[in-house]
PDB file of C-alpha atoms in Angstrom:
ATOM      1  CA  MET A   3       3.622  23.399 -10.013  1.00  0.00           C
ATOM      2  CA  ILE A   4       4.601  20.705  -7.498  1.00  0.00           C
ATOM      3  CA  GLU A   5       8.351  20.132  -7.119  1.00  0.00           C
ATOM      4  CA  ILE A   6       9.577  16.687  -6.011  1.00  0.00           C
ATOM      5  CA  ARG A   7      13.076  16.430  -4.544  1.00  0.00           C
ATOM      6  CA  GLU A   8      15.241  14.421  -2.164  1.00  0.00           C
ATOM      7  CA  LEU A   9      15.582  15.858   1.342  1.00  0.00           C
ATOM      8  CA  THR A  10      18.747  15.586   3.434  1.00  0.00           C
ATOM      9  CA  THR A  11      19.031  18.482   5.939  1.00  0.00           C
ATOM     10  CA  ILE A  12      17.859  18.835   9.530  1.00  0.00           C
ATOM     11  CA  ALA A  13      15.676  21.817   8.561  1.00  0.00           C
ATOM     12  CA  GLU A  14      13.933  19.604   5.984  1.00  0.00           C
ATOM     13  CA  MET A  15      13.496  16.842   8.577  1.00  0.00           C
ATOM     14  CA  GLU A  16      11.782  19.397  10.835  1.00  0.00           C
ATOM     15  CA  GLN A  17       9.383  20.236   8.000  1.00  0.00           C
ATOM     16  CA  ILE A  18       8.646  16.516   7.638  1.00  0.00           C
ATOM     17  CA  GLN A  19       7.876  16.293  11.341  1.00  0.00           C
ATOM     18  CA  GLU A  20       5.381  19.170  11.099  1.00  0.00           C
ATOM     19  CA  LEU A  21       3.590  17.614   8.128  1.00  0.00           C
ATOM     20  CA  GLU A  22       3.578  14.185   9.767  1.00  0.00           C
ATOM     21  CA  TRP A  23       1.704  15.657  12.739  1.00  0.00           C
ATOM     22  CA  LYS A  24      -0.714  17.456  10.423  1.00  0.00           C
ATOM     23  CA  VAL A  25      -1.501  14.263   8.484  1.00  0.00           C
ATOM     24  CA  TRP A  26      -1.807  11.733  11.331  1.00  0.00           C
ATOM     25  CA  GLY A  27      -2.134  13.789  14.507  1.00  0.00           C
ATOM     26  CA  SER A  28       0.024  11.328  16.440  1.00  0.00           C
ATOM     27  CA  GLU A  29       3.559  11.188  17.832  1.00  0.00           C
ATOM     28  CA  THR A  30       6.123  11.986  15.127  1.00  0.00           C
ATOM     29  CA  ILE A  31       9.463  10.379  14.271  1.00  0.00           C
ATOM     30  CA  PRO A  32      12.359  12.273  15.930  1.00  0.00           C
ATOM     31  CA  THR A  33      14.405  14.355  13.495  1.00  0.00           C
ATOM     32  CA  HIS A  34      17.638  12.769  14.753  1.00  0.00           C
ATOM     33  CA  GLN A  35      16.313   9.392  13.600  1.00  0.00           C
ATOM     34  CA  THR A  36      15.202  10.497  10.119  1.00  0.00           C
ATOM     35  CA  LEU A  37      18.413  12.478   9.595  1.00  0.00           C
ATOM     36  CA  THR A  38      20.537   9.471  10.617  1.00  0.00           C
ATOM     37  CA  ALA A  39      18.524   7.202   8.313  1.00  0.00           C
ATOM     38  CA  VAL A  40      19.016   9.369   5.216  1.00  0.00           C
ATOM     39  CA  LYS A  41      22.756   9.506   5.933  1.00  0.00           C
ATOM     40  CA  ASN A  42      22.912   5.700   6.018  1.00  0.00           C
ATOM     41  CA  GLY A  43      21.033   4.400   3.000  1.00  0.00           C
ATOM     42  CA  GLY A  44      17.599   5.828   3.741  1.00  0.00           C
ATOM     43  CA  ILE A  45      15.656   8.107   1.404  1.00  0.00           C
ATOM     44  CA  MET A  46      13.400  11.054   2.208  1.00  0.00           C
ATOM     45  CA  VAL A  47      11.529  12.620  -0.716  1.00  0.00           C
ATOM     46  CA  GLY A  48       9.434  15.764  -0.406  1.00  0.00           C
ATOM     47  CA  ALA A  49       6.748  17.421  -2.534  1.00  0.00           C
ATOM     48  CA  TYR A  50       6.675  21.225  -2.450  1.00  0.00           C
ATOM     49  CA  ASP A  51       4.180  23.816  -3.568  1.00  0.00           C
ATOM     50  CA  GLY A  52       6.523  26.788  -3.600  1.00  0.00           C
ATOM     51  CA  GLU A  53       8.121  26.788  -0.139  1.00  0.00           C
ATOM     52  CA  GLN A  54       5.339  24.702   1.430  1.00  0.00           C
ATOM     53  CA  LEU A  55       5.960  20.994   2.017  1.00  0.00           C
ATOM     54  CA  VAL A  56       2.740  19.207   1.006  1.00  0.00           C
ATOM     55  CA  GLY A  57       3.822  15.559   0.836  1.00  0.00           C
ATOM     56  CA  PHE A  58       6.651  13.190   1.658  1.00  0.00           C
ATOM     57  CA  SER A  59       7.809   9.606   1.333  1.00  0.00           C
ATOM     58  CA  TYR A  60      10.284   8.152   3.833  1.00  0.00           C
ATOM     59  CA  GLY A  61      12.228   4.903   3.654  1.00  0.00           C
ATOM     60  CA  PHE A  62      15.210   3.346   5.396  1.00  0.00           C
ATOM     61  CA  ALA A  63      17.554   0.475   4.630  1.00  0.00           C
ATOM     62  CA  GLY A  64      16.188  -3.009   5.325  1.00  0.00           C
ATOM     63  CA  PHE A  65      17.824  -6.449   5.315  1.00  0.00           C
ATOM     64  CA  ARG A  66      16.221  -9.892   5.212  1.00  0.00           C
ATOM     65  CA  ASP A  67      17.344 -13.364   4.139  1.00  0.00           C
ATOM     66  CA  GLY A  68      20.749 -12.104   3.034  1.00  0.00           C
ATOM     67  CA  LYS A  69      19.382  -9.335   0.818  1.00  0.00           C
ATOM     68  CA  SER A  70      19.104  -5.583   1.290  1.00  0.00           C
ATOM     69  CA  TYR A  71      16.096  -3.519   0.206  1.00  0.00           C
ATOM     70  CA  LEU A  72      14.550  -0.142   0.896  1.00  0.00           C
ATOM     71  CA  CYS A  73      11.827  -0.286   3.545  1.00  0.00           C
ATOM     72  CA  SER A  74       9.458   2.518   2.555  1.00  0.00           C
ATOM     73  CA  HIS A  75       7.918   3.342   5.916  1.00  0.00           C
ATOM     74  CA  MET A  76       5.688   6.395   5.419  1.00  0.00           C
ATOM     75  CA  LEU A  77       3.851   8.267   2.667  1.00  0.00           C
ATOM     76  CA  GLY A  78       1.900  11.336   3.717  1.00  0.00           C
ATOM     77  CA  ILE A  79       0.049  14.003   1.737  1.00  0.00           C
ATOM     78  CA  ASP A  80      -1.498  17.210   3.071  1.00  0.00           C
ATOM     79  CA  GLU A  81      -5.282  16.710   2.934  1.00  0.00           C
ATOM     80  CA  ALA A  82      -5.704  19.787   0.691  1.00  0.00           C
ATOM     81  CA  TYR A  83      -3.402  18.233  -1.929  1.00  0.00           C
ATOM     82  CA  ARG A  84      -4.735  14.667  -2.128  1.00  0.00           C
ATOM     83  CA  SER A  85      -6.085  13.070  -5.318  1.00  0.00           C
ATOM     84  CA  GLN A  86      -3.659  15.105  -7.447  1.00  0.00           C
ATOM     85  CA  GLY A  87      -1.174  12.325  -8.270  1.00  0.00           C
ATOM     86  CA  ILE A  88       1.419  13.547  -5.762  1.00  0.00           C
ATOM     87  CA  GLY A  89       1.732  10.145  -4.085  1.00  0.00           C
ATOM     88  CA  GLU A  90       2.597   8.482  -7.377  1.00  0.00           C
ATOM     89  CA  LYS A  91       5.173  11.181  -8.186  1.00  0.00           C
ATOM     90  CA  LEU A  92       6.782  10.729  -4.782  1.00  0.00           C
ATOM     91  CA  LYS A  93       7.019   6.955  -5.219  1.00  0.00           C
ATOM     92  CA  ARG A  94       8.455   7.177  -8.728  1.00  0.00           C
ATOM     93  CA  THR A  95      11.108   9.660  -7.590  1.00  0.00           C
ATOM     94  CA  GLN A  96      11.837   7.432  -4.614  1.00  0.00           C
ATOM     95  CA  ARG A  97      12.315   4.532  -7.043  1.00  0.00           C
ATOM     96  CA  GLU A  98      14.783   6.494  -9.185  1.00  0.00           C
ATOM     97  CA  ILE A  99      16.848   7.473  -6.152  1.00  0.00           C
ATOM     98  CA  ALA A 100      16.706   3.930  -4.751  1.00  0.00           C
ATOM     99  CA  ILE A 101      18.029   2.428  -7.989  1.00  0.00           C
ATOM    100  CA  ALA A 102      20.818   5.018  -8.068  1.00  0.00           C
ATOM    101  CA  LYS A 103      21.784   3.976  -4.531  1.00  0.00           C
ATOM    102  CA  GLY A 104      21.929   0.311  -5.562  1.00  0.00           C
ATOM    103  CA  TYR A 105      18.559  -1.042  -4.431  1.00  0.00           C
ATOM    104  CA  ASP A 106      16.525  -3.315  -6.693  1.00  0.00           C
ATOM    105  CA  ARG A 107      13.579  -3.876  -4.368  1.00  0.00           C
ATOM    106  CA  MET A 108      11.383  -1.795  -2.112  1.00  0.00           C
ATOM    107  CA  HIS A 109       8.999  -3.029   0.589  1.00  0.00           C
ATOM    108  CA  TRP A 110       6.194  -1.244   2.401  1.00  0.00           C
ATOM    109  CA  THR A 111       2.902  -2.062   4.073  1.00  0.00           C
ATOM    110  CA  TYR A 112      -0.630  -0.796   3.656  1.00  0.00           C
ATOM    111  CA  ASP A 113      -4.116  -1.714   4.835  1.00  0.00           C
ATOM    112  CA  PRO A 114      -5.644  -3.843   2.049  1.00  0.00           C
ATOM    113  CA  LEU A 115      -9.083  -2.394   2.786  1.00  0.00           C
ATOM    114  CA  GLU A 116      -7.811   1.141   2.095  1.00  0.00           C
ATOM    115  CA  THR A 117      -8.256   0.739  -1.634  1.00  0.00           C
ATOM    116  CA  ARG A 118      -6.958   4.180  -2.653  1.00  0.00           C
ATOM    117  CA  ASN A 119      -3.574   2.872  -1.541  1.00  0.00           C
ATOM    118  CA  GLY A 120      -4.171  -0.457  -3.268  1.00  0.00           C
ATOM    119  CA  TYR A 121      -4.851   1.227  -6.611  1.00  0.00           C
ATOM    120  CA  LEU A 122      -1.630   3.246  -6.397  1.00  0.00           C
ATOM    121  CA  ASN A 123       0.548   0.403  -5.156  1.00  0.00           C
ATOM    122  CA  LEU A 124      -0.673  -2.388  -7.444  1.00  0.00           C
ATOM    123  CA  THR A 125      -2.344  -0.901 -10.506  1.00  0.00           C
ATOM    124  CA  LYS A 126      -0.247   2.225 -11.037  1.00  0.00           C
ATOM    125  CA  LEU A 127       3.161   1.205  -9.678  1.00  0.00           C
ATOM    126  CA  ASN A 128       3.052  -2.517 -10.510  1.00  0.00           C
ATOM    127  CA  GLY A 129       3.897  -3.617  -7.015  1.00  0.00           C
ATOM    128  CA  ILE A 130       2.785  -7.078  -5.892  1.00  0.00           C
ATOM    129  CA  CYS A 131       1.745  -8.632  -2.598  1.00  0.00           C
ATOM    130  CA  ASP A 132       1.949 -12.222  -1.417  1.00  0.00           C
ATOM    131  CA  THR A 133       2.458 -11.536   2.299  1.00  0.00           C
ATOM    132  CA  TYR A 134      -0.267 -10.797   4.864  1.00  0.00           C
ATOM    133  CA  VAL A 135       0.625  -9.587   8.364  1.00  0.00           C
ATOM    134  CA  GLU A 136      -2.036  -9.847  11.062  1.00  0.00           C
ATOM    135  CA  ASN A 137      -2.240  -6.875  13.456  1.00  0.00           C
ATOM    136  CA  CYS A 138       1.060  -5.598  12.078  1.00  0.00           C
ATOM    137  CA  TYR A 139       1.403  -2.561  14.352  1.00  0.00           C
ATOM    138  CA  GLY A 140      -0.742  -3.665  17.268  1.00  0.00           C
ATOM    139  CA  GLU A 141      -3.735  -1.645  18.428  1.00  0.00           C
ATOM    140  CA  MET A 142      -3.287   1.757  16.782  1.00  0.00           C
ATOM    141  CA  GLN A 143      -5.068   4.832  18.162  1.00  0.00           C
ATOM    142  CA  ASP A 144      -4.982   7.301  15.265  1.00  0.00           C
ATOM    143  CA  GLY A 145      -8.198   8.171  13.433  1.00  0.00           C
ATOM    144  CA  PHE A 146      -7.474   5.997  10.402  1.00  0.00           C
ATOM    145  CA  ASN A 147      -6.734   2.803  12.325  1.00  0.00           C
ATOM    146  CA  GLN A 148      -8.483   2.968  15.685  1.00  0.00           C
ATOM    147  CA  GLY A 149     -10.828   0.155  16.592  1.00  0.00           C
ATOM    148  CA  LEU A 150      -9.614  -2.620  14.265  1.00  0.00           C
ATOM    149  CA  PRO A 151      -6.622  -4.962  14.077  1.00  0.00           C
ATOM    150  CA  SER A 152      -3.895  -3.246  12.053  1.00  0.00           C
ATOM    151  CA  ASP A 153      -3.675  -5.984   9.387  1.00  0.00           C
ATOM    152  CA  ARG A 154      -1.427  -5.133   6.452  1.00  0.00           C
ATOM    153  CA  PHE A 155      -0.365  -6.251   3.004  1.00  0.00           C
ATOM    154  CA  GLU A 156       3.423  -6.257   2.658  1.00  0.00           C
ATOM    155  CA  LEU A 157       3.942  -4.756  -0.786  1.00  0.00           C
ATOM    156  CA  HIS A 158       7.040  -5.735  -2.807  1.00  0.00           C
ATOM    157  CA  TRP A 159       8.162  -3.419  -5.603  1.00  0.00           C
ATOM    158  CA  HIS A 160      10.693  -5.157  -7.873  1.00  0.00           C
ATOM    159  CA  LEU A 161      12.260  -1.915  -9.074  1.00  0.00           C
ATOM    160  CA  THR A 162      14.248  -3.125 -12.074  1.00  0.00           C
ATOM    161  CA  SER A 163      12.143  -6.114 -13.141  1.00  0.00           C
ATOM    162  CA  PRO A 164      10.400  -6.441 -16.520  1.00  0.00           C
ATOM    163  CA  TYR A 165       7.134  -6.581 -14.575  1.00  0.00           C
ATOM    164  CA  VAL A 166       7.715  -2.995 -13.423  1.00  0.00           C
ATOM    165  CA  VAL A 167       9.899  -1.523 -16.185  1.00  0.00           C
ATOM    166  CA  GLU A 168       8.096  -2.987 -19.205  1.00  0.00           C
ATOM    167  CA  LYS A 169       4.769  -3.664 -17.478  1.00  0.00           C
ATOM    168  CA  HIS A 170       4.785  -7.370 -18.320  1.00  0.00           C
ATOM    169  CA  LEU A 171       1.262  -7.948 -17.099  1.00  0.00           C
ATOM    170  CA  PRO A 172      -0.290 -11.339 -16.415  1.00  0.00           C
ATOM    171  CA  THR A 173      -3.549 -12.471 -17.962  1.00  0.00           C
ATOM    172  CA  ILE A 174      -6.287 -11.402 -15.564  1.00  0.00           C
ATOM    173  CA  GLU A 175      -9.401 -11.567 -17.733  1.00  0.00           C
ATOM    174  CA  GLY A 176     -12.077 -13.929 -16.485  1.00  0.00           C
ATOM    175  CA  ALA A 177     -10.811 -14.019 -12.905  1.00  0.00           C
ATOM    176  CA  ALA A 178     -12.941 -16.334 -10.759  1.00  0.00           C
ATOM    177  CA  ALA A 179     -14.830 -14.477  -8.016  1.00  0.00           C
ATOM    178  CA  LEU A 180     -14.234 -15.592  -4.420  1.00  0.00           C
ATOM    179  CA  ASN A 181     -17.039 -13.480  -2.980  1.00  0.00           C
ATOM    180  CA  THR A 182     -19.777 -11.001  -3.790  1.00  0.00           C
ATOM    181  CA  LEU A 183     -20.561  -7.608  -2.274  1.00  0.00           C
ATOM    182  CA  THR A 184     -24.138  -6.595  -1.567  1.00  0.00           C
ATOM    183  CA  PHE A 185     -25.685  -3.658   0.310  1.00  0.00           C
ATOM    184  CA  ASN A 186     -27.899  -3.865   3.378  1.00  0.00           C
ATOM    185  CA  GLU A 187     -30.928  -1.708   4.200  1.00  0.00           C
ATOM    186  CA  GLU A 188     -28.588   1.054   5.400  1.00  0.00           C
ATOM    187  CA  ASN A 189     -26.761   0.945   2.053  1.00  0.00           C
ATOM    188  CA  LEU A 190     -23.612  -0.419   3.667  1.00  0.00           C
ATOM    189  CA  PRO A 191     -21.511  -3.060   1.863  1.00  0.00           C
ATOM    190  CA  VAL A 192     -21.805  -6.620   3.149  1.00  0.00           C
ATOM    191  CA  PHE A 193     -19.356  -9.477   2.480  1.00  0.00           C
ATOM    192  CA  ILE A 194     -21.036 -12.558   0.962  1.00  0.00           C
ATOM    193  CA  ALA A 195     -18.722 -15.558   0.834  1.00  0.00           C
ATOM    194  CA  GLY A 196     -18.550 -17.641  -2.304  1.00  0.00           C
ATOM    195  CA  LYS A 197     -18.569 -21.411  -2.347  1.00  0.00           C
ATOM    196  CA  GLU A 198     -15.394 -22.912  -0.879  1.00  0.00           C
ATOM    197  CA  GLN A 199     -13.202 -24.204  -3.668  1.00  0.00           C
ATOM    198  CA  GLU A 200      -9.759 -25.542  -4.413  1.00  0.00           C
ATOM    199  CA  LEU A 201      -7.620 -22.782  -5.905  1.00  0.00           C
ATOM    200  CA  THR A 202      -6.770 -23.993  -9.394  1.00  0.00           C
ATOM    201  CA  GLN A 203      -7.700 -21.066 -11.673  1.00  0.00           C
ATOM    202  CA  SER A 204      -5.121 -18.765 -13.285  1.00  0.00           C
ATOM    203  CA  ALA A 205      -6.686 -15.672 -11.701  1.00  0.00           C
ATOM    204  CA  TYR A 206      -9.091 -14.850  -8.864  1.00  0.00           C
ATOM    205  CA  SER A 207     -10.927 -11.724  -7.757  1.00  0.00           C
ATOM    206  CA  LEU A 208     -12.095 -10.501  -4.369  1.00  0.00           C
ATOM    207  CA  ALA A 209     -14.562  -7.611  -4.002  1.00  0.00           C
ATOM    208  CA  VAL A 210     -13.936  -4.998  -1.278  1.00  0.00           C
ATOM    209  CA  PRO A 211     -15.655  -1.728  -0.244  1.00  0.00           C
ATOM    210  CA  LYS A 212     -14.856   1.485  -2.102  1.00  0.00           C
ATOM    211  CA  ASP A 213     -14.634   3.617   1.061  1.00  0.00           C
ATOM    212  CA  PHE A 214     -13.630   1.636   4.115  1.00  0.00           C
ATOM    213  CA  GLN A 215     -13.300   4.681   6.374  1.00  0.00           C
ATOM    214  CA  SER A 216     -16.938   5.621   5.758  1.00  0.00           C
ATOM    215  CA  LEU A 217     -18.004   2.032   6.407  1.00  0.00           C
ATOM    216  CA  LYS A 218     -16.034   1.964   9.651  1.00  0.00           C
ATOM    217  CA  SER A 219     -17.622   5.225  10.806  1.00  0.00           C
ATOM    218  CA  ALA A 220     -21.101   3.861  10.090  1.00  0.00           C
ATOM    219  CA  SER A 221     -20.660   0.356  11.523  1.00  0.00           C
ATOM    220  CA  GLN A 222     -17.643  -0.859  13.484  1.00  0.00           C
ATOM    221  CA  GLU A 223     -19.201  -4.346  13.591  1.00  0.00           C
ATOM    222  CA  LEU A 224     -19.510  -4.566   9.814  1.00  0.00           C
ATOM    223  CA  ALA A 225     -15.993  -3.183   9.346  1.00  0.00           C
ATOM    224  CA  MET A 226     -14.639  -5.901  11.646  1.00  0.00           C
ATOM    225  CA  ASP A 227     -16.482  -8.540   9.626  1.00  0.00           C
ATOM    226  CA  TRP A 228     -14.801  -7.260   6.454  1.00  0.00           C
ATOM    227  CA  ARG A 229     -11.426  -7.371   8.199  1.00  0.00           C
ATOM    228  CA  LEU A 230     -11.801 -10.971   9.332  1.00  0.00           C
ATOM    229  CA  GLN A 231     -13.498 -12.310   6.192  1.00  0.00           C
ATOM    230  CA  THR A 232     -10.929 -10.799   3.836  1.00  0.00           C
ATOM    231  CA  ARG A 233      -8.058 -11.797   6.128  1.00  0.00           C
ATOM    232  CA  ALA A 234      -8.974 -15.469   5.725  1.00  0.00           C
ATOM    233  CA  ARG A 235      -9.291 -15.242   1.906  1.00  0.00           C
ATOM    234  CA  PHE A 236      -6.076 -13.257   1.437  1.00  0.00           C
ATOM    235  CA  GLN A 237      -4.092 -15.690   3.563  1.00  0.00           C
ATOM    236  CA  HIS A 238      -5.554 -18.674   1.715  1.00  0.00           C
ATOM    237  CA  LEU A 239      -4.592 -17.182  -1.656  1.00  0.00           C
ATOM    238  CA  PHE A 240      -1.057 -16.318  -0.589  1.00  0.00           C
ATOM    239  CA  LYS A 241      -0.501 -19.761   0.935  1.00  0.00           C
ATOM    240  CA  ALA A 242      -1.550 -21.294  -2.411  1.00  0.00           C
ATOM    241  CA  GLY A 243       1.095 -19.283  -4.290  1.00  0.00           C
ATOM    242  CA  TYR A 244      -1.011 -16.378  -5.574  1.00  0.00           C
ATOM    243  CA  ALA A 245      -0.086 -12.709  -5.428  1.00  0.00           C
ATOM    244  CA  ALA A 246      -2.244  -9.598  -5.534  1.00  0.00           C
ATOM    245  CA  VAL A 247      -1.423  -7.703  -8.742  1.00  0.00           C
ATOM    246  CA  ARG A 248      -4.276  -5.276  -9.416  1.00  0.00           C
ATOM    247  CA  LEU A 249      -6.968  -3.218  -7.726  1.00  0.00           C
ATOM    248  CA  GLN A 250      -9.775  -2.599 -10.202  1.00  0.00           C
ATOM    249  CA  PRO A 251     -12.433   0.023  -9.416  1.00  0.00           C
ATOM    250  CA  SER A 252     -16.081  -0.243 -10.424  1.00  0.00           C
ATOM    251  CA  GLU A 253     -19.060   1.984  -9.753  1.00  0.00           C
ATOM    252  CA  THR A 254     -20.126   0.400  -6.471  1.00  0.00           C
ATOM    253  CA  TYR A 255     -17.099  -1.583  -5.223  1.00  0.00           C
ATOM    254  CA  ASN A 256     -13.430  -2.301  -5.857  1.00  0.00           C
ATOM    255  CA  GLU A 257     -11.894  -5.640  -6.750  1.00  0.00           C
ATOM    256  CA  TYR A 258      -8.519  -7.217  -6.059  1.00  0.00           C
ATOM    257  CA  ILE A 259      -7.048  -9.495  -8.740  1.00  0.00           C
ATOM    258  CA  PHE A 260      -4.707 -12.368  -7.891  1.00  0.00           C
ATOM    259  CA  VAL A 261      -2.509 -14.524 -10.137  1.00  0.00           C
ATOM    260  CA  LYS A 262       0.137 -17.154  -9.528  1.00  0.00           C
ATOM    261  CA  LYS A 263       3.329 -15.391  -8.433  1.00  0.00           C
ATOM    262  CA  GLU A 264       5.438 -17.741 -10.539  1.00  0.00           C
ATOM    263  CA  THR A 265       3.872 -16.305 -13.718  1.00  0.00           C
ATOM    264  CA  LEU A 266       5.209 -12.790 -13.045  1.00  0.00           C
ATOM    265  CA  ALA A 267       8.411 -11.416 -14.638  1.00  0.00           C
ATOM    266  CA  LEU A 268      10.102 -10.384 -11.416  1.00  0.00           C
ATOM    267  CA  GLY A 269      13.759 -10.934 -12.367  1.00  0.00           C
ATOM    268  CA  GLY A 270      16.044  -7.897 -12.347  1.00  0.00           C
ATOM    269  CA  LYS A 271      16.779  -5.910 -15.468  1.00  0.00           C
ATOM    270  CA  PRO A 272      19.579  -3.343 -15.900  1.00  0.00           C
ATOM    271  CA  GLN A 273      18.416   0.256 -16.252  1.00  0.00           C
TER     272      GLN A 273
END
C-alpha cells in the first residue's frame, strides 16, 4: 500500500534529496531551499512504501503577469516503482493541497518527446499546453537529456476549471494529420512531414515515437531530427492558437492531439 502525504520537515527534505540523486544521478536541490519553499507557499508531496520514500512531487510559488500559480518543478519516482500510477496519485494530491492553499493553476515543464509524461499530463490529468520553450534548461548532462537541446512543453493545469473538474473535453475525432511516422531498415521511427497547409481544422494530430530514449540511444542523429521537426510543428500550432490536449497511444507510435484553445472550458469553478 503506497501512502501519499505532504512533507514539511527537514528530515523529509533529506529523504527527498537522497531519492533525487537516485533518480537523476545529478546535483540535488539543497535542503535549506526546499524547506524554505514549503514554508512559503511551496508544496512537497511524498509517496511511501512503509518507511521508504519511493516518489515525490515538488513545487514552489510562481508569479507571472499579475497572477500567482504553483510552479511544479520536479516529479521523481524510484525506478522499481514506476508504471504503478504513483505519479498520477502524487499530482492529484498536489492539486488538492494547492487548491486548499488558494492556487487555481499549476505550471510545469516536460519534454514533449517523452510521451509517458505526455500521457499523464494531458490525457489523465487534463492539463493543456500552448507554450513551447526552446532549450529550456540549456545543455543538460544527465542521462535522460544529454546530447539534445532541452526543449520543453510548458504545461498549464487549470485546477478548478470545468475542463479539469468535469472533464469538458473538446471534439477530437477526425483530427487532421500533420505528419506520418515510418520505420527505417533498422526499425527506427522516421519523421515524414505532411504537406504544408494553413491551419483551419478544428483538431490536428502529430505522430511521435513511443520510446524516445531508446531511439536516442540507437541514433543521436535521428533523435535530433525528431527534436527539430517537431519543434517547428509545435510552435506553428501554438502560434495559430491551438493547444495540445491529448496524447493517444497506438501499437507502433503515439499521437498528440491539438484543438483551438478558445474552445476549452478553462474558467475557474468553485470546489
